[in-house]
Amino acid sequence: MTHVKTNNPNNTSIHGPVVEEVEGLIRVYKDGHVERSQFVPCVDPSLPFELGVACSDVHINKLTNVWARLYVPTVTKSSSVSKLPLLVYFHGGGFCAGSASWSCYHQFLARLSAKSRCLVMHVNYRLAPEHPLPAAYEDGVSAVLWLKKTRNDNLWYKICDFSNIFLAGDSAGGNIANHVAARLADADALIKPLKIEGTILIQPFFGGEARTESERRVENNTESSVLTLASSDTWWRLALPRDANREHPYCKPVKVKTRTLVCVAEMDVLMDRALEMCDSSEKMNKCVVYKGVGHAFQILDESPLASTMTLEMLCDIDAFIHHSEPLY
């Protein structure tokens, strides 16, 4: 993340006028210059010892500066589990903001790793508009291929079940997880012996030109959702290829053959689009709706209700990963 301070908020004498902006997050100028605010503090990989999770950062591709933060549960010799699932996670931020070092993600994924007894690899992919889609999808595929290449070279490989990998993410990261899963399904032989067991999509960011009922209902109500309809449209303009609109295939979910858990927030503008993935005809899809909370509640909302719903989400993800009875 970068934060460029300017005396003139429009900075017209240097970069021209501001052409796109999501207030408090990103500002794009006519000449292509991009400014990102420090919306969430970045933190190092350290974690409290009592949490029982070790964490470190690794380079995936030094040329593209793609890296990942790894979370590894502490497994003792007395543990009955010899191999643990691996969850490859992609953060949200409209494809244009966010980081694997954001404190809110660091806390959430450390809890997820401990609760679900799984390793987590949080991928720090390239951001739009400097790197529009499909760059993030390509980075996701590269991360999985990196796992294949280095699987026997890591200190944690002995406790990782590489045949039990889940692709997961929230918001734009949910979109990335879905599209990466589809790309890897077409290249199944390329990633063997790795196997994608399922996808976990948390309030996935999909779109379309026609408005849904939840988009009209929540629209620009920042009290119920940090993602407004206006900011959603801006993210898509910045992330999509030039001249594409919200009917582009990148805006749409792709059907995958693996099991899918879709986590939906009731007060989210994206609720209806997420529910479309949970059609009863899709027997492989499981859906959970978290009542009374908005977009990204699990990382940005500190209210008692959000804390309760976040704990429920962690339990649902744990149940989905380990094939136990889910809470829906």
Short mmCIF file of C-alpha atoms in Angstrom, two decimals:
data_model
loop_
_atom_site.label_atom_id
_atom_site.label_comp_id
_atom_site.label_asym_id
_atom_site.label_seq_id
_atom_site.Cartn_x
_atom_site.Cartn_y
_atom_site.Cartn_z
CA MET A 1 0.00 0.00 0.00
CA THR A 2 1.14 3.50 -0.73
CA HIS A 3 -0.03 6.83 0.56
CA VAL A 4 1.01 9.96 -1.29
CA LYS A 5 0.36 13.23 0.55
CA THR A 6 -0.56 16.25 -1.53
CA ASN A 7 -1.21 19.86 -0.56
CA ASN A 8 -3.75 20.21 -3.35
CA PRO A 9 -6.40 17.46 -3.03
CA ASN A 10 -7.01 17.51 -6.80
CA ASN A 11 -3.28 17.71 -7.59
CA THR A 12 -4.22 19.13 -11.01
CA SER A 13 -0.88 20.86 -11.57
CA ILE A 14 1.00 17.56 -11.41
CA HIS A 15 -1.22 14.68 -12.51
CA GLY A 16 -4.31 16.37 -13.92
CA PRO A 17 -7.80 16.08 -12.45
CA VAL A 18 -9.06 13.15 -10.39
CA VAL A 19 -11.01 10.84 -12.72
CA GLU A 20 -12.03 8.07 -10.30
CA GLU A 21 -12.23 7.97 -6.51
CA VAL A 22 -13.54 5.85 -3.67
CA GLU A 23 -13.40 8.25 -0.77
CA GLY A 24 -10.90 7.27 1.88
CA LEU A 25 -9.49 4.39 -0.15
CA ILE A 26 -8.24 5.26 -3.61
CA ARG A 27 -7.83 8.22 -5.97
CA VAL A 28 -6.92 7.87 -9.66
CA TYR A 29 -5.74 10.84 -11.74
CA LYS A 30 -6.09 11.55 -15.43
CA ASP A 31 -2.45 10.63 -16.14
CA GLY A 32 -2.91 7.25 -14.44
CA HIS A 33 -1.27 8.16 -11.14
CA VAL A 34 -2.82 6.22 -8.25
CA GLU A 35 -2.98 7.15 -4.57
CA ARG A 36 -4.10 4.69 -1.90
CA SER A 37 -4.82 5.75 1.66
CA GLN A 38 -3.69 3.83 4.74
CA PHE A 39 -7.27 2.79 5.47
CA VAL A 40 -6.16 -0.16 7.59
CA PRO A 41 -2.75 -0.42 9.30
CA CYS A 42 -0.30 -3.00 7.98
CA VAL A 43 1.31 -5.35 10.50
CA ASP A 44 4.16 -7.84 10.54
CA PRO A 45 3.54 -11.63 10.78
CA SER A 46 3.90 -11.85 14.57
CA LEU A 47 1.06 -13.45 16.58
CA PRO A 48 0.41 -14.10 20.28
CA PHE A 49 1.98 -17.41 21.32
CA GLU A 50 -1.21 -18.56 23.06
CA LEU A 51 -3.14 -18.48 19.77
CA GLY A 52 -1.24 -21.58 18.66
CA VAL A 53 -0.54 -20.36 15.13
CA ALA A 54 2.86 -19.62 13.56
CA CYS A 55 3.05 -17.04 10.77
CA SER A 56 5.61 -15.97 8.17
CA ASP A 57 5.81 -14.20 4.79
CA VAL A 58 7.12 -15.84 1.62
CA HIS A 59 7.87 -14.63 -1.90
CA ILE A 60 5.88 -16.29 -4.68
CA ASN A 61 7.09 -14.26 -7.65
CA LYS A 62 9.80 -11.67 -7.10
CA LEU A 63 9.38 -10.26 -10.62
CA THR A 64 5.74 -9.34 -10.02
CA ASN A 65 6.23 -8.76 -6.28
CA VAL A 66 3.52 -11.29 -5.44
CA TRP A 67 3.94 -12.73 -1.95
CA ALA A 68 1.90 -14.56 0.64
CA ARG A 69 1.44 -14.72 4.40
CA LEU A 70 1.40 -18.27 5.76
CA TYR A 71 -0.50 -19.35 8.88
CA VAL A 72 0.43 -22.74 10.32
CA PRO A 73 -1.38 -24.18 13.38
CA THR A 74 0.82 -25.60 16.09
CA VAL A 75 0.47 -29.38 15.83
CA THR A 76 1.79 -31.47 18.70
CA LYS A 77 2.82 -35.11 18.57
CA SER A 78 -0.28 -35.97 20.55
CA SER A 79 -2.52 -34.57 17.84
CA SER A 80 -4.71 -37.15 16.13
CA VAL A 81 -4.52 -35.21 12.87
CA SER A 82 -1.53 -36.17 10.76
CA LYS A 83 -2.28 -33.91 7.79
CA LEU A 84 -4.09 -30.58 7.73
CA PRO A 85 -6.11 -28.95 4.92
CA LEU A 86 -4.67 -25.90 3.17
CA LEU A 87 -6.75 -22.81 2.51
CA VAL A 88 -5.49 -20.39 -0.19
CA TYR A 89 -7.05 -17.01 0.63
CA PHE A 90 -7.54 -13.83 -1.42
CA HIS A 91 -8.36 -10.53 0.29
CA GLY A 92 -11.07 -8.08 -0.73
CA GLY A 93 -10.81 -4.44 -1.77
CA GLY A 94 -12.51 -4.19 -5.14
CA PHE A 95 -9.41 -5.68 -6.85
CA CYS A 96 -7.79 -2.27 -6.27
CA ALA A 97 -7.05 -2.04 -2.54
CA GLY A 98 -6.16 -4.31 0.35
CA SER A 99 -3.12 -6.26 1.48
CA ALA A 100 -2.21 -9.57 3.06
CA SER A 101 -0.56 -7.48 5.79
CA TRP A 102 -3.71 -5.53 6.74
CA SER A 103 -4.27 -5.95 10.49
CA CYS A 104 -7.94 -6.89 10.10
CA TYR A 105 -7.09 -9.81 7.79
CA HIS A 106 -4.14 -10.85 9.95
CA GLN A 107 -6.43 -11.21 12.96
CA PHE A 108 -9.27 -12.91 11.06
CA LEU A 109 -7.11 -15.47 9.25
CA ALA A 110 -5.11 -16.30 12.35
CA ARG A 111 -8.41 -17.08 14.10
CA LEU A 112 -9.59 -19.06 11.07
CA SER A 113 -6.41 -21.12 11.00
CA ALA A 114 -6.71 -21.92 14.71
CA LYS A 115 -10.46 -22.61 14.64
CA SER A 116 -10.52 -24.69 11.45
CA ARG A 117 -7.27 -26.55 12.08
CA CYS A 118 -5.95 -25.67 8.64
CA LEU A 119 -2.98 -23.97 7.07
CA VAL A 120 -3.76 -20.65 5.40
CA MET A 121 -1.82 -19.02 2.58
CA HIS A 122 -3.00 -15.42 2.14
CA VAL A 123 -1.97 -14.25 -1.32
CA ASN A 124 -0.94 -10.62 -1.85
CA TYR A 125 -1.86 -10.32 -5.54
CA ARG A 126 -1.30 -7.41 -7.93
CA LEU A 127 -3.86 -4.62 -7.76
CA ALA A 128 -5.86 -2.74 -10.39
CA PRO A 129 -5.95 -0.24 -12.01
CA GLU A 130 -2.20 -0.63 -12.52
CA HIS A 131 -2.80 -4.34 -13.11
CA PRO A 132 -6.39 -4.81 -14.31
CA LEU A 133 -8.09 -8.19 -14.42
CA PRO A 134 -7.13 -10.91 -15.19
CA ALA A 135 -3.85 -10.13 -13.36
CA ALA A 136 -5.30 -11.16 -9.99
CA TYR A 137 -6.56 -14.45 -11.46
CA GLU A 138 -3.13 -15.13 -12.95
CA ASP A 139 -1.50 -14.45 -9.59
CA GLY A 140 -3.90 -16.87 -7.92
CA VAL A 141 -3.00 -19.63 -10.37
CA SER A 142 0.70 -18.83 -9.91
CA ALA A 143 0.32 -19.16 -6.13
CA VAL A 144 -1.08 -22.67 -6.47
CA LEU A 145 1.65 -23.63 -8.93
CA TRP A 146 4.19 -22.26 -6.44
CA LEU A 147 2.73 -24.62 -3.86
CA LYS A 148 3.26 -27.53 -6.20
CA LYS A 149 6.83 -26.52 -6.99
CA THR A 150 7.90 -25.92 -3.38
CA ARG A 151 5.73 -28.44 -1.55
CA ASN A 152 8.70 -30.58 -0.47
CA ASP A 153 10.94 -27.63 0.41
CA ASN A 154 8.91 -26.08 3.22
CA LEU A 155 9.16 -26.76 6.93
CA TRP A 156 5.38 -27.20 7.10
CA TYR A 157 4.94 -29.62 4.19
CA LYS A 158 4.86 -32.70 6.44
CA ILE A 159 1.62 -31.57 8.10
CA CYS A 160 -0.06 -30.24 4.93
CA ASP A 161 -2.53 -32.34 2.95
CA PHE A 162 -1.92 -31.06 -0.59
CA SER A 163 -4.81 -33.18 -1.85
CA ASN A 164 -7.19 -31.17 0.34
CA ILE A 165 -6.87 -27.55 -0.80
CA PHE A 166 -9.59 -24.92 -0.57
CA LEU A 167 -9.66 -21.62 -2.48
CA ALA A 168 -11.27 -18.86 -0.44
CA GLY A 169 -11.69 -15.12 -0.28
CA ASP A 170 -14.00 -12.28 0.65
CA SER A 171 -15.55 -9.68 -1.66
CA ALA A 172 -13.22 -9.30 -4.66
CA GLY A 173 -11.22 -12.16 -3.17
CA GLY A 174 -14.30 -14.38 -3.40
CA ASN A 175 -14.54 -13.52 -7.09
CA ILE A 176 -10.85 -14.37 -7.50
CA ALA A 177 -11.21 -17.70 -5.68
CA ASN A 178 -14.12 -18.64 -7.95
CA HIS A 179 -12.33 -17.73 -11.19
CA VAL A 180 -9.03 -19.30 -10.11
CA ALA A 181 -10.87 -22.54 -9.27
CA ALA A 182 -12.36 -22.56 -12.77
CA ARG A 183 -8.97 -21.96 -14.38
CA LEU A 184 -7.34 -24.72 -12.36
CA ALA A 185 -10.15 -27.13 -13.22
CA ASP A 186 -9.19 -26.70 -16.86
CA ALA A 187 -5.57 -27.43 -15.95
CA ASP A 188 -6.11 -30.30 -13.53
CA ALA A 189 -3.11 -32.26 -14.83
CA LEU A 190 -0.92 -29.19 -14.37
CA ILE A 191 -1.37 -29.03 -10.59
CA LYS A 192 -1.31 -32.75 -9.72
CA PRO A 193 -0.72 -34.13 -7.13
CA LEU A 194 -2.39 -31.05 -5.65
CA LYS A 195 -6.19 -31.18 -5.57
CA ILE A 196 -8.73 -28.39 -5.13
CA GLU A 197 -11.35 -29.81 -2.79
CA GLY A 198 -13.66 -26.78 -2.60
CA THR A 199 -14.18 -23.03 -2.63
CA ILE A 200 -15.29 -20.72 0.17
CA LEU A 201 -16.74 -17.44 -1.08
CA ILE A 202 -17.39 -14.78 1.55
CA GLN A 203 -19.71 -12.03 0.25
CA PRO A 204 -18.26 -12.57 -3.25
CA PHE A 205 -18.00 -9.51 -5.49
CA PHE A 206 -20.00 -10.09 -8.67
CA GLY A 207 -21.88 -7.56 -10.76
CA GLY A 208 -24.11 -6.76 -13.69
CA GLU A 209 -25.61 -3.80 -15.50
CA ALA A 210 -29.14 -4.52 -14.23
CA ARG A 211 -29.68 -3.65 -10.57
CA THR A 212 -30.77 -6.31 -8.10
CA GLU A 213 -33.29 -5.79 -5.33
CA SER A 214 -30.59 -5.80 -2.63
CA GLU A 215 -28.57 -3.22 -4.58
CA ARG A 216 -31.59 -0.94 -4.73
CA ARG A 217 -32.46 -1.54 -1.08
CA VAL A 218 -29.03 -0.96 0.46
CA GLU A 219 -27.65 1.26 -2.33
CA ASN A 220 -25.59 4.01 -0.69
CA ASN A 221 -26.52 3.35 2.94
CA THR A 222 -23.10 3.37 4.62
CA GLU A 223 -24.69 2.61 7.98
CA SER A 224 -25.59 -0.93 6.88
CA SER A 225 -22.76 -1.72 4.47
CA VAL A 226 -19.25 -0.39 3.90
CA LEU A 227 -19.71 -1.27 0.22
CA THR A 228 -22.08 1.14 -1.49
CA LEU A 229 -23.50 0.82 -4.98
CA ALA A 230 -21.51 3.86 -6.09
CA SER A 231 -18.20 2.46 -4.81
CA SER A 232 -19.03 -0.94 -6.31
CA ASP A 233 -19.44 0.63 -9.75
CA THR A 234 -16.15 2.50 -9.34
CA TRP A 235 -14.25 -0.65 -8.39
CA TRP A 236 -15.52 -2.37 -11.53
CA ARG A 237 -14.53 0.54 -13.78
CA LEU A 238 -11.02 0.44 -12.34
CA ALA A 239 -10.59 -3.34 -12.39
CA LEU A 240 -12.08 -4.39 -15.73
CA PRO A 241 -10.26 -4.28 -19.07
CA ARG A 242 -10.62 -1.03 -21.00
CA ASP A 243 -14.11 -0.34 -22.37
CA ALA A 244 -15.65 -3.38 -20.62
CA ASN A 245 -18.92 -3.03 -18.71
CA ARG A 246 -20.42 -5.04 -15.86
CA GLU A 247 -21.66 -7.74 -18.23
CA HIS A 248 -18.04 -8.81 -18.77
CA PRO A 249 -17.36 -12.47 -17.82
CA TYR A 250 -15.06 -11.34 -14.99
CA CYS A 251 -18.13 -9.85 -13.28
CA LYS A 252 -19.97 -13.17 -13.34
CA PRO A 253 -19.52 -16.31 -11.25
CA VAL A 254 -18.14 -19.36 -13.03
CA LYS A 255 -19.57 -22.81 -12.33
CA VAL A 256 -17.04 -25.13 -10.73
CA LYS A 257 -17.31 -28.84 -10.02
CA THR A 258 -16.02 -28.69 -6.47
CA ARG A 259 -18.03 -28.08 -3.32
CA THR A 260 -18.72 -24.40 -2.64
CA LEU A 261 -19.67 -22.56 0.54
CA VAL A 262 -21.16 -19.10 -0.01
CA CYS A 263 -21.26 -16.78 3.01
CA VAL A 264 -23.81 -13.98 2.59
CA ALA A 265 -24.41 -10.83 4.66
CA GLU A 266 -28.07 -9.80 4.93
CA MET A 267 -27.36 -6.05 4.73
CA ASP A 268 -24.92 -6.30 1.83
CA VAL A 269 -25.60 -4.75 -1.58
CA LEU A 270 -24.19 -8.00 -3.01
CA MET A 271 -26.63 -10.28 -1.17
CA ASP A 272 -28.85 -11.15 -4.15
CA ARG A 273 -25.92 -11.88 -6.45
CA ALA A 274 -24.44 -14.23 -3.83
CA LEU A 275 -27.78 -15.97 -3.33
CA GLU A 276 -27.99 -16.64 -7.06
CA MET A 277 -25.04 -19.00 -6.59
CA CYS A 278 -27.02 -20.97 -4.03
CA ASP A 279 -29.78 -22.15 -6.34
CA SER A 280 -31.28 -25.41 -5.14
CA SER A 281 -30.29 -27.05 -8.41
CA GLU A 282 -26.64 -26.59 -7.48
CA LYS A 283 -26.34 -29.45 -5.01
CA MET A 284 -22.63 -28.80 -4.52
CA ASN A 285 -23.30 -25.28 -3.22
CA LYS A 286 -24.01 -24.53 0.44
CA CYS A 287 -25.20 -21.11 1.54
CA VAL A 288 -25.31 -19.29 4.88
CA VAL A 289 -26.93 -15.88 5.44
CA TYR A 290 -25.70 -13.87 8.42
CA LYS A 291 -28.54 -11.72 9.73
CA GLY A 292 -28.31 -8.01 10.48
CA VAL A 293 -24.74 -7.43 9.26
CA GLY A 294 -23.26 -5.79 6.17
CA HIS A 295 -20.41 -6.25 3.76
CA ALA A 296 -17.04 -7.20 5.30
CA PHE A 297 -18.52 -7.36 8.81
CA GLN A 298 -16.09 -10.13 9.76
CA ILE A 299 -13.06 -7.84 9.36
CA LEU A 300 -14.33 -4.26 9.71
CA ASP A 301 -17.31 -4.32 12.10
CA GLU A 302 -16.50 -4.53 15.81
CA SER A 303 -20.09 -4.48 17.07
CA PRO A 304 -21.31 -7.29 19.38
CA LEU A 305 -23.62 -8.58 16.64
CA ALA A 306 -20.80 -8.69 14.09
CA SER A 307 -18.57 -10.50 16.59
CA THR A 308 -21.27 -13.13 17.10
CA MET A 309 -21.83 -13.54 13.37
CA THR A 310 -18.07 -13.77 12.76
CA LEU A 311 -17.80 -16.63 15.25
CA GLU A 312 -20.68 -18.36 13.48
CA MET A 313 -18.89 -17.89 10.15
CA LEU A 314 -15.71 -19.44 11.54
CA CYS A 315 -17.73 -22.42 12.76
CA ASP A 316 -19.45 -22.78 9.37
CA ILE A 317 -16.14 -22.69 7.51
CA ASP A 318 -14.68 -25.24 9.91
CA ALA A 319 -17.67 -27.54 9.35
CA PHE A 320 -17.44 -27.15 5.57
CA ILE A 321 -13.72 -27.92 5.45
CA HIS A 322 -13.96 -30.97 7.67
CA HIS A 323 -17.25 -32.33 6.25
CA SER A 324 -19.00 -32.08 9.61
CA GLU A 325 -22.59 -30.95 9.96
CA PRO A 326 -22.80 -27.24 8.99
CA LEU A 327 -24.78 -24.68 10.98
CA TYR A 328 -27.54 -24.06 8.41
#
